[in-house]
Short mmCIF file of C-alpha atoms and ligand atoms in Angstrom, two decimals:
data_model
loop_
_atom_site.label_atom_id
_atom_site.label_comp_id
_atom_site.label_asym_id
_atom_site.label_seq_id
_atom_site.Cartn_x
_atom_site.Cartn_y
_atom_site.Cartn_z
CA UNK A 1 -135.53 19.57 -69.23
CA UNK A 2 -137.49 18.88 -72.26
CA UNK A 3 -136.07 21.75 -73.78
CA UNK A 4 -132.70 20.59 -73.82
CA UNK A 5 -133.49 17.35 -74.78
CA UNK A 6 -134.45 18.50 -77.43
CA UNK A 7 -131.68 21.42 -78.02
CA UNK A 8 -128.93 18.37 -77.17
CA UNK A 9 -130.12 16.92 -80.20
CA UNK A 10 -129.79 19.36 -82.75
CA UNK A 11 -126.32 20.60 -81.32
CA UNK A 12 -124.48 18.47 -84.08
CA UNK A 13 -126.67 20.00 -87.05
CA UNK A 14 -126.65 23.44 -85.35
CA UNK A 15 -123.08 23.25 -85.40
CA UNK A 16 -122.72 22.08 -89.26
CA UNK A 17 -125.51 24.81 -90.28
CA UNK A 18 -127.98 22.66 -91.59
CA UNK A 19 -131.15 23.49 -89.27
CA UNK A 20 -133.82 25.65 -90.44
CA UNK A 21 -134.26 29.16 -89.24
CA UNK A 22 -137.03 28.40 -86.81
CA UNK A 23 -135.20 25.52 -85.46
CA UNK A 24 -132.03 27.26 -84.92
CA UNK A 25 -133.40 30.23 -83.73
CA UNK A 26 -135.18 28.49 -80.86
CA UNK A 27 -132.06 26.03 -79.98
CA UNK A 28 -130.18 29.47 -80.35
CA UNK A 29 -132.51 31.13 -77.74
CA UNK A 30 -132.31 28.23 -75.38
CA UNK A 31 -128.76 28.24 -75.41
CA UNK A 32 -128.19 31.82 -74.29
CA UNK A 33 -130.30 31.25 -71.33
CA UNK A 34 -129.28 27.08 -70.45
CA UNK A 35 -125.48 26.99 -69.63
CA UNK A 36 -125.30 23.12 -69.67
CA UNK A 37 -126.09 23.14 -73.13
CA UNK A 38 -124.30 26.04 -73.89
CA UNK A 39 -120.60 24.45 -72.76
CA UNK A 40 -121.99 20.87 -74.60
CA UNK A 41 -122.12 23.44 -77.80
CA UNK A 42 -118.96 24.49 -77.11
CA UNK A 43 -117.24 21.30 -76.15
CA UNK A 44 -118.91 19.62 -79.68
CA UNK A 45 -118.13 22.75 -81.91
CA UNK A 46 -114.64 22.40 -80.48
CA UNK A 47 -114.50 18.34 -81.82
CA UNK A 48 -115.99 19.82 -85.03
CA UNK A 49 -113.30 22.65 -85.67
CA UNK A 50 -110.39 19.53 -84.19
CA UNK A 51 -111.77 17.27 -86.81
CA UNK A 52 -112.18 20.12 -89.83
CA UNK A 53 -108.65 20.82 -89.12
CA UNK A 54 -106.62 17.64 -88.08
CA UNK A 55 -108.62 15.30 -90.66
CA UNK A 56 -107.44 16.50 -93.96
CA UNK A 57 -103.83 16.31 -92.43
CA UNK A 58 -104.34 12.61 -90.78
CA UNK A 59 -102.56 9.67 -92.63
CA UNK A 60 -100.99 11.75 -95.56
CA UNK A 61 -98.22 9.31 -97.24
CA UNK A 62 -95.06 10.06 -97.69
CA UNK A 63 -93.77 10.77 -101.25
CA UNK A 64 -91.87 7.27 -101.54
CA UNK A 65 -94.80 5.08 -100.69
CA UNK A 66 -96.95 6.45 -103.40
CA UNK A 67 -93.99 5.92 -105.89
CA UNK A 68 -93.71 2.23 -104.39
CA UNK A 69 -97.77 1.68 -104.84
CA UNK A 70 -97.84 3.71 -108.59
CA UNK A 71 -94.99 1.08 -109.21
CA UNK A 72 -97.03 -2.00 -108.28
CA UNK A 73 -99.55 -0.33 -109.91
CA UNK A 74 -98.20 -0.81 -112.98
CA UNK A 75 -97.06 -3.51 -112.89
CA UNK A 76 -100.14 -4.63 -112.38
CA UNK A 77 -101.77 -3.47 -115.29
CA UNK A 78 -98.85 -4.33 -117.81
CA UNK A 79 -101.00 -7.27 -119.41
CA UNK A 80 -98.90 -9.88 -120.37
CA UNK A 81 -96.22 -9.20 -117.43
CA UNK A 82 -95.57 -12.76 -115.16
CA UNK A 83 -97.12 -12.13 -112.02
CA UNK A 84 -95.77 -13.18 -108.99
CA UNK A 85 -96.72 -10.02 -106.10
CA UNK A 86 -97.39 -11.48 -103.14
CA UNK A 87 -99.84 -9.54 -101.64
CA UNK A 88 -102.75 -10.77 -103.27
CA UNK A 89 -106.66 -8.98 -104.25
CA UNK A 90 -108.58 -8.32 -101.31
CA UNK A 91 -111.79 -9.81 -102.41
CA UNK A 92 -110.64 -13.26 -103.30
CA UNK A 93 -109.59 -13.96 -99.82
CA UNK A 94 -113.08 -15.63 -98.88
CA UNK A 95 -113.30 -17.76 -101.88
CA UNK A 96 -109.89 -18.94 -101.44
CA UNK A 97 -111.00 -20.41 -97.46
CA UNK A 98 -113.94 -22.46 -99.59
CA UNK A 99 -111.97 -23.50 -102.92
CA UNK A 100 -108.85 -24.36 -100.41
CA UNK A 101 -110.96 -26.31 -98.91
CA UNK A 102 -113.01 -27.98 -101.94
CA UNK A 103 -109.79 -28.84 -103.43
CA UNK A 104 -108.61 -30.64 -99.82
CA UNK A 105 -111.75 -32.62 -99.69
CA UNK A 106 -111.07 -33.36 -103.71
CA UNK A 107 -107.66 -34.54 -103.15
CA UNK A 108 -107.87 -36.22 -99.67
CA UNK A 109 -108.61 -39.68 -100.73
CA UNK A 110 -105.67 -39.13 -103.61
CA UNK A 111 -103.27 -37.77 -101.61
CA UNK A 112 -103.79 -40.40 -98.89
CA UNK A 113 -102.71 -39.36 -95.89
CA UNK A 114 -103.36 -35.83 -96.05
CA UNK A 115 -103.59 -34.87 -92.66
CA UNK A 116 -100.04 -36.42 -91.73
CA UNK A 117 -98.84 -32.79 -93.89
CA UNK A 118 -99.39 -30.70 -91.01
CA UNK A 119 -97.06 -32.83 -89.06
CA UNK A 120 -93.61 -30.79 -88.67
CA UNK A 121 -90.98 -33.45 -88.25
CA UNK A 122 -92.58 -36.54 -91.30
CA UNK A 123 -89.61 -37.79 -92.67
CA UNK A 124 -90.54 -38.00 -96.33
CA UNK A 125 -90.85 -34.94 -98.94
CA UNK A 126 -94.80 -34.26 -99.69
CA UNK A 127 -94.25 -33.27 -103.16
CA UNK A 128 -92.67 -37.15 -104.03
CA UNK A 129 -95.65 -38.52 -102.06
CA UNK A 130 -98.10 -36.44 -104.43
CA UNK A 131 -96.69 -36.18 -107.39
CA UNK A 132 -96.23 -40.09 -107.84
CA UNK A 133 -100.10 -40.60 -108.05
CA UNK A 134 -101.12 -41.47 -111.58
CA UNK A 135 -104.28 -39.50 -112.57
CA UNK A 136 -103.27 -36.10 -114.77
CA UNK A 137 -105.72 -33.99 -112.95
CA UNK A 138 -104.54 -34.39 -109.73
CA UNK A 139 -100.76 -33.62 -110.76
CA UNK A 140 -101.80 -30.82 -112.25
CA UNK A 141 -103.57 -29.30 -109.46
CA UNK A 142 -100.90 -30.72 -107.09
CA UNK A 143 -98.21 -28.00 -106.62
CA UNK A 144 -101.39 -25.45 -106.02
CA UNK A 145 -102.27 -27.68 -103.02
CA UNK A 146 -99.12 -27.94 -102.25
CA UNK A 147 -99.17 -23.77 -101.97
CA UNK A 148 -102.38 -23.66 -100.38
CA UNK A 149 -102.16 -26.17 -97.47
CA UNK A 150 -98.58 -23.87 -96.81
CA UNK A 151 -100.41 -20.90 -97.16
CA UNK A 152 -103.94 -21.29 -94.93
CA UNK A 153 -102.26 -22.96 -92.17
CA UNK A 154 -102.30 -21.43 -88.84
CA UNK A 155 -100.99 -17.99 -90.10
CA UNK A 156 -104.06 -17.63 -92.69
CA UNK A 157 -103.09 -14.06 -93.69
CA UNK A 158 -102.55 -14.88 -97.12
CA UNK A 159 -105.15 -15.30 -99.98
CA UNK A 160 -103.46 -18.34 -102.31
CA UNK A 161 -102.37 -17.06 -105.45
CA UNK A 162 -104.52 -19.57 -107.80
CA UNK A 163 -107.01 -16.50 -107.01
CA UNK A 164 -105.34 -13.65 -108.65
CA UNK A 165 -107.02 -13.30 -111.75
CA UNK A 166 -110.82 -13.43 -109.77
CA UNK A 167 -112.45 -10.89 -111.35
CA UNK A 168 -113.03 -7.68 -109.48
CA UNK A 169 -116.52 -7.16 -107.74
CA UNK A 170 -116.95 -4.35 -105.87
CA UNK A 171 -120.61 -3.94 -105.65
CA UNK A 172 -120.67 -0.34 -105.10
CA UNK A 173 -117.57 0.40 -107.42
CA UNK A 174 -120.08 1.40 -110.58
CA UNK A 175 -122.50 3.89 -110.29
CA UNK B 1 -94.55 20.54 -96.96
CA UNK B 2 -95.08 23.82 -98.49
CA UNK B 3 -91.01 24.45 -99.53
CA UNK B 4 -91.61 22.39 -102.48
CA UNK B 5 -94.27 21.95 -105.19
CA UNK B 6 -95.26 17.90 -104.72
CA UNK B 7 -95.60 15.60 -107.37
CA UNK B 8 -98.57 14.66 -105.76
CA UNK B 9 -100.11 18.13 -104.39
CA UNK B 10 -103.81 17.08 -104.00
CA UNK B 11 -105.84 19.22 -106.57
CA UNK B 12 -108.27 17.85 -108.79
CA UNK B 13 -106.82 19.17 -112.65
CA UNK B 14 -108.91 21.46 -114.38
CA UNK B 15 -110.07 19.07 -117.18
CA UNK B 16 -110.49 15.71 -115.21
CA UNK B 17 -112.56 14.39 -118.81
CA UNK B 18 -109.89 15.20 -120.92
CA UNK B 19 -107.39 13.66 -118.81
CA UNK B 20 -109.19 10.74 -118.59
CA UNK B 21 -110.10 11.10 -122.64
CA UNK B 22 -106.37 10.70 -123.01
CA UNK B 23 -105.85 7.67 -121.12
CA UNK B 24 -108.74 5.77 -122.91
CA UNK B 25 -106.67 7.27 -126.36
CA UNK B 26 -103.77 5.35 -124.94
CA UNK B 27 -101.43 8.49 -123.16
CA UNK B 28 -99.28 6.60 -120.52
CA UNK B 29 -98.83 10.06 -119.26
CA UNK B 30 -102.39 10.94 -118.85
CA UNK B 31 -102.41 7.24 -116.33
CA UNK B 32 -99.37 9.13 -114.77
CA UNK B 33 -100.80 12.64 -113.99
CA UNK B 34 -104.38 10.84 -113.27
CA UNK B 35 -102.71 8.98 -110.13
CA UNK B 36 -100.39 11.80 -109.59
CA UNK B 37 -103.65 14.01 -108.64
CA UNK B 38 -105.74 12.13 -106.79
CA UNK B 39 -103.50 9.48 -105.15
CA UNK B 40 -102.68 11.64 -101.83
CA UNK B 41 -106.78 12.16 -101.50
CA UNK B 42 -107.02 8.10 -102.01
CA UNK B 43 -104.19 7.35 -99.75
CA UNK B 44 -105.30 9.25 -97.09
CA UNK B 45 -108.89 8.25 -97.23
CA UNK B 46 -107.82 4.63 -97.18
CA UNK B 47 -105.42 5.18 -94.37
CA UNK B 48 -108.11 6.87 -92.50
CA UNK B 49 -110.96 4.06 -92.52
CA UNK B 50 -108.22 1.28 -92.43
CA UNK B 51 -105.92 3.06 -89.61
CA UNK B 52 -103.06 0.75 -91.30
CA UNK B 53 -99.88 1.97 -93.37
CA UNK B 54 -100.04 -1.58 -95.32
CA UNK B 55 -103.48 -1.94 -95.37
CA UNK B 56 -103.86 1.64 -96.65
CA UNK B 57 -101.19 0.77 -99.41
CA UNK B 58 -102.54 -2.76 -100.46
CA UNK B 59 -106.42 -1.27 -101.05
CA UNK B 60 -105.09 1.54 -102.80
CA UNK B 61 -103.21 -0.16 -104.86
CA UNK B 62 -106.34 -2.60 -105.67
CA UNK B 63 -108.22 1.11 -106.35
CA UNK B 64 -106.16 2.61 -108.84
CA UNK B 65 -105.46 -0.95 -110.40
CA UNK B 66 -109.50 -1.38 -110.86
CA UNK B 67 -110.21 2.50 -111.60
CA UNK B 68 -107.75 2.42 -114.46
CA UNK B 69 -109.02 -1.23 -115.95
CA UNK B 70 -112.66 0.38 -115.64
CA UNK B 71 -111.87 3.77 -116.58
CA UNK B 72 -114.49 3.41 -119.54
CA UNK B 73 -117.16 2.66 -117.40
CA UNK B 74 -116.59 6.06 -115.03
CA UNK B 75 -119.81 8.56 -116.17
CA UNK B 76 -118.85 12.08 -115.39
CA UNK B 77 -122.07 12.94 -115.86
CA UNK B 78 -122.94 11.05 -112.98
CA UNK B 79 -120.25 11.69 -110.49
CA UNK B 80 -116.93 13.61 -110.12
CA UNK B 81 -113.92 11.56 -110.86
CA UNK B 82 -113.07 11.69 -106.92
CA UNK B 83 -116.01 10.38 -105.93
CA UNK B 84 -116.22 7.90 -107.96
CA UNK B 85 -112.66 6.43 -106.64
CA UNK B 86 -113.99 7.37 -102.81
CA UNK B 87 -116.56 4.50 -104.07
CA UNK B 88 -114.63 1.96 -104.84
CA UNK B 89 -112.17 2.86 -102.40
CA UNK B 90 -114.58 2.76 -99.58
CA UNK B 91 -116.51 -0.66 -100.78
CA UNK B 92 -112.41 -2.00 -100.84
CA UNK B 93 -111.94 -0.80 -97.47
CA UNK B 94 -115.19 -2.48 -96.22
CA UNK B 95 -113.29 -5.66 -97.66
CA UNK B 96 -110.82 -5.32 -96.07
CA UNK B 97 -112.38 -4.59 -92.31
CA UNK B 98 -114.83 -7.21 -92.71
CA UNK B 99 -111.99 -9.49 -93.10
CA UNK B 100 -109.60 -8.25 -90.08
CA UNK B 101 -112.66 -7.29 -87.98
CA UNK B 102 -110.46 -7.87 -84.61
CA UNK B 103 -107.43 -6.95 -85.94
CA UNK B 104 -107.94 -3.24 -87.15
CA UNK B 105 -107.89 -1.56 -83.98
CA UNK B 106 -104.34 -0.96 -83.39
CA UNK B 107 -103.92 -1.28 -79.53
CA UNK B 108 -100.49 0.01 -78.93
CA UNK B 109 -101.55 2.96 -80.78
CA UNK B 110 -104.86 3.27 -78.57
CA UNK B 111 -102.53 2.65 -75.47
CA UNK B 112 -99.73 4.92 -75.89
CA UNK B 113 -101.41 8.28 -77.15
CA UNK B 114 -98.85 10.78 -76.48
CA UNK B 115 -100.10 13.44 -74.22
CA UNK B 116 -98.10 16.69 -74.75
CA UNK B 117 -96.72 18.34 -71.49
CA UNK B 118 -98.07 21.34 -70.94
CA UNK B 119 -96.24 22.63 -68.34
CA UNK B 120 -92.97 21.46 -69.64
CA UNK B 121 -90.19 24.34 -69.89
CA UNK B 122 -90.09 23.40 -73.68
CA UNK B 123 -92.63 23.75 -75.22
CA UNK B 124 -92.38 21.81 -78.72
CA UNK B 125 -94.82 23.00 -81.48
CA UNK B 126 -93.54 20.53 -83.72
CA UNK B 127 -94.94 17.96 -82.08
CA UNK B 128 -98.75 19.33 -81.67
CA UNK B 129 -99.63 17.75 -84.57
CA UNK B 130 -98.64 14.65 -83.99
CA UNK B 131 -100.15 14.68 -80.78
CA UNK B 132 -103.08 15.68 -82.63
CA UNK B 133 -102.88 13.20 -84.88
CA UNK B 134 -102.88 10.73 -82.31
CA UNK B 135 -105.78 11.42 -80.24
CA UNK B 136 -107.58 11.72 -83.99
CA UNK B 137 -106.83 8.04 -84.62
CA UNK B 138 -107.35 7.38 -80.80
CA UNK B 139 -111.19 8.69 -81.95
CA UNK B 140 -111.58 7.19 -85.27
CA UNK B 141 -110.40 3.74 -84.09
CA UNK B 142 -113.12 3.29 -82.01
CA UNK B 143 -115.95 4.68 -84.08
CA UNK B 144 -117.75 1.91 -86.34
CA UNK B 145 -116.69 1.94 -89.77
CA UNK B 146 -120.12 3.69 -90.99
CA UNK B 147 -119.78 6.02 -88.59
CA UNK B 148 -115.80 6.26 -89.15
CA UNK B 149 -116.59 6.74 -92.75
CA UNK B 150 -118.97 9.41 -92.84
CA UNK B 151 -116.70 11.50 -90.45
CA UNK B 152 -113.95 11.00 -92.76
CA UNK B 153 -115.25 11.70 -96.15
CA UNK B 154 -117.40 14.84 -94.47
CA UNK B 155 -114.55 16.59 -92.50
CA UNK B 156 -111.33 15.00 -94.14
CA UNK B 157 -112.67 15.70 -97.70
CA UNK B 158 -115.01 17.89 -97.35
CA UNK B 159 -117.36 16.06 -99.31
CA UNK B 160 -121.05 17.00 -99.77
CA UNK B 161 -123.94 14.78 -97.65
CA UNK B 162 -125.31 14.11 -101.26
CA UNK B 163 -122.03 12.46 -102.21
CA UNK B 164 -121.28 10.83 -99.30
CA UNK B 165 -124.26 9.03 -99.91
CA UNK B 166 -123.50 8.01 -103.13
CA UNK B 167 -120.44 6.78 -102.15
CA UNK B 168 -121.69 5.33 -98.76
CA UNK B 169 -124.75 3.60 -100.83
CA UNK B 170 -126.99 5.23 -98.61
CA UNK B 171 -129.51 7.87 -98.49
CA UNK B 172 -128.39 11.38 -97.68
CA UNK B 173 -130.19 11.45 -95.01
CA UNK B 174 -128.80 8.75 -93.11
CA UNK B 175 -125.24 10.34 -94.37
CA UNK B 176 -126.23 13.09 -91.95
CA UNK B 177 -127.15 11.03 -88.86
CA UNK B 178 -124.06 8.71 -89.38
CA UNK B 179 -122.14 12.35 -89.39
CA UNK B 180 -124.44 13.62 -86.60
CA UNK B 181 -123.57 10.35 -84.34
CA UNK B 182 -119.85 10.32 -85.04
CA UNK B 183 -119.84 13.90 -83.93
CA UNK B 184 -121.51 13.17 -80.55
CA UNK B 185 -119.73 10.17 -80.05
CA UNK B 186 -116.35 11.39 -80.69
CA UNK B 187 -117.37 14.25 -78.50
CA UNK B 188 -118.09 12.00 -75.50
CA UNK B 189 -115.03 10.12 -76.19
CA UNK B 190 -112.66 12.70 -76.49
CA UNK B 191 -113.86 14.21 -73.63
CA UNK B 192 -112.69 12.25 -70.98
CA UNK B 193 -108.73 12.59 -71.52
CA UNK B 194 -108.98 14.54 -75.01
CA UNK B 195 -111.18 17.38 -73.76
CA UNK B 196 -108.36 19.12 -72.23
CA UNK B 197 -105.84 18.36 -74.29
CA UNK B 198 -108.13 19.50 -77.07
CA UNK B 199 -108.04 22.91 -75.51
CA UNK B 200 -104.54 22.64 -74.48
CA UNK B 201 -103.54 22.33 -78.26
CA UNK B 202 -105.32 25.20 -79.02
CA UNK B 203 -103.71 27.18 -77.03
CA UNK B 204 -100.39 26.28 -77.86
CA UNK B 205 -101.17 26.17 -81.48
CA UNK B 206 -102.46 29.83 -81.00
CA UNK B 207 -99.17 31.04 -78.99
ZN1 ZN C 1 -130.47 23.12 -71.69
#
């Protein structure tokens, strides 16, 4: 029993060669004689030859979406090119909740009645209602509230495009 | 897929530092051939971990787009050029799960794995694959991403434990458990309804 506790173990690394010759020797040795770990080696080294084979096949793209993403690509990396993608950098999406926010709390007493916005059938335009208050600050930043209030309600799958040019950190990304 | 030579046959060109000594000299071609080479590996390591056609797309876009705006910072005395983009592919990936935690696993998918038929009186080769295919993203869905990830840059690129710890920021040593436990887990949880049909593809595959 102890024995193939232990043998169960080192199945995986058994399988993938990587024990050392006394260890595999002795799992080797139990396994001849112990045919309930034998046909657990055989069912894992049957996952391991699925996976060797199937996984270098699994999700290979089709010829027209890499076209599609080498085109975004570059346009992406043409530097003085408008942008206007909508799918937006990955990492920006959490900073966009708390500066979406920030700028809500900024412009709530401006902006007045804020929280009617949400409300499908108010009769009058938002933008008019914004864009007459007086301060230049706020009509700057008005539109991009506009955008953002559209953009994080209930859906919230979309990162607000104020974000795009945050600058890339993947931690990891430089060795 | 072999009638034709790709565009975008995965092999890493002989000279990846001279290609990439070109691009820094300005050779829009060099950017070209770069991608050309190594976006099929990218793609498919990205679709892997993120189990998501527009996922897949959207982070691999982000890749390339960062690779090639760093490109001077890339040390190929450190790494090869492939592992290098498995990094920053992977740390965009994590991005992206973190963010759609209880969205990734794609339940229609899980639900409807297509069994083949066995004892059908056509039997349809063409489709073992698929059915393969399925039951492998079946298996990786419901690994954790760690252990999802080491599976997937061990078997599905056949990287080395010593890079898969670079690239998982880990030591090499837990790149082997994280292998080791995706192994035994995806054993017990193929078993139940893949076992079989494990074996059953093999034999038809074999006919
Ligand atoms: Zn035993």
């Amino acid at each position: 029993m102890l024995q193939c506790h232990y043998t169960r173990a080192r199945i995986p690394a058994l399988i993938n060669q990587e024990l050392p010759i006394q260890t595999r020797r002795y799992v080797a040795r139990h396994l001849d004689h112990c045919s309930a770990c034998r046909a657990e080696f055989e069912r894992q080294k049957t996952v391991k030859q699925e996976l060797m084979r199937e996984l270098p096949h699994f999700g290979k793209p089709d010829e027209s979406a890499l076209e599609r993403i080498w085109a975004q690509v570059q346009s992406d990396l043409r530097p003085a090119a408008p942008r206007h993608n909508t799918r937006l950098p990955l990492k920006s999406y959490s900073f966009g909740g708390i500066i979406a926010g920030l700028l809500l709390v900024l412009l709530l007493p401006i902006a007045g009645n804020a929280g009617t916005m949400s409300v499908p059938h108010h009769p009058s335009p938002q933008i008019i209602v914004l864009t007459e208050t007086p301060t230049n600050r706020v009509a700057v930043a008005v539109p991009t509230l506009i955008a953002l209030v559209a953009q994080t309600a209930p859906g919230e799958t979309d990162t607000p495009t104020i974000l795009d040019n945050t600058p890339a950190t993947p931690s990891a990304a430089v060795p | 897929m072999a009638d034709q030579l790709s565009n975008y046959e995965e092999q890493s060109p002989a000279d990846v530092p001279a290609l990439i000594a070109r691009c820094l000299a300005g050779d829009q071609n060099s950017y070209t051939q770069l991608y050309n080479c190594f976006a099929t590996a990218m793609y498919r390591l990205c679709y892997s971990l993120l189990l998501n056609r527009q996922d897949a797309e959207d982070v691999m876009q982000d890749v390339f787009v960062y690779a090639f705006k760093n490109l001077r910072r890339y040390d190929s005395q450190k790494s090869a050029f492939k592992t290098w983009l498995c990094t920053i592919a992977v740390s965009r990936c994590r991005n992206m799960y973190r963010r759609k935690r209880f969205l990734l696993v794609d339940w229609s998918q899980l639900l409807h794995v297509q069994f083949p038929a066995p004892h059908s009186d056509m039997p349809e080769p063409a489709l073992t694959r698929k059915d393969a295919a399925d039951v492998i993203h079946a298996a990786l869905a419901e690994l954790s991403p760690r252990l999802r990830e080491a599976v997937v840059l061990r078997y599905g690129h056949g990287l080395t434990y010593r890079e898969i710890a670079d690239i998982m920021n880990c030591p090499p040593k837990t790149a082997e458990s994280r292998v080791r436990l995706a192994h035994e887990q995806l054993r017990s949880r193929l078993q139940p309804v893949g076992h079989t049909l494990l074996e059953e593809l093999w034999q038809v595959q074999e006919q």
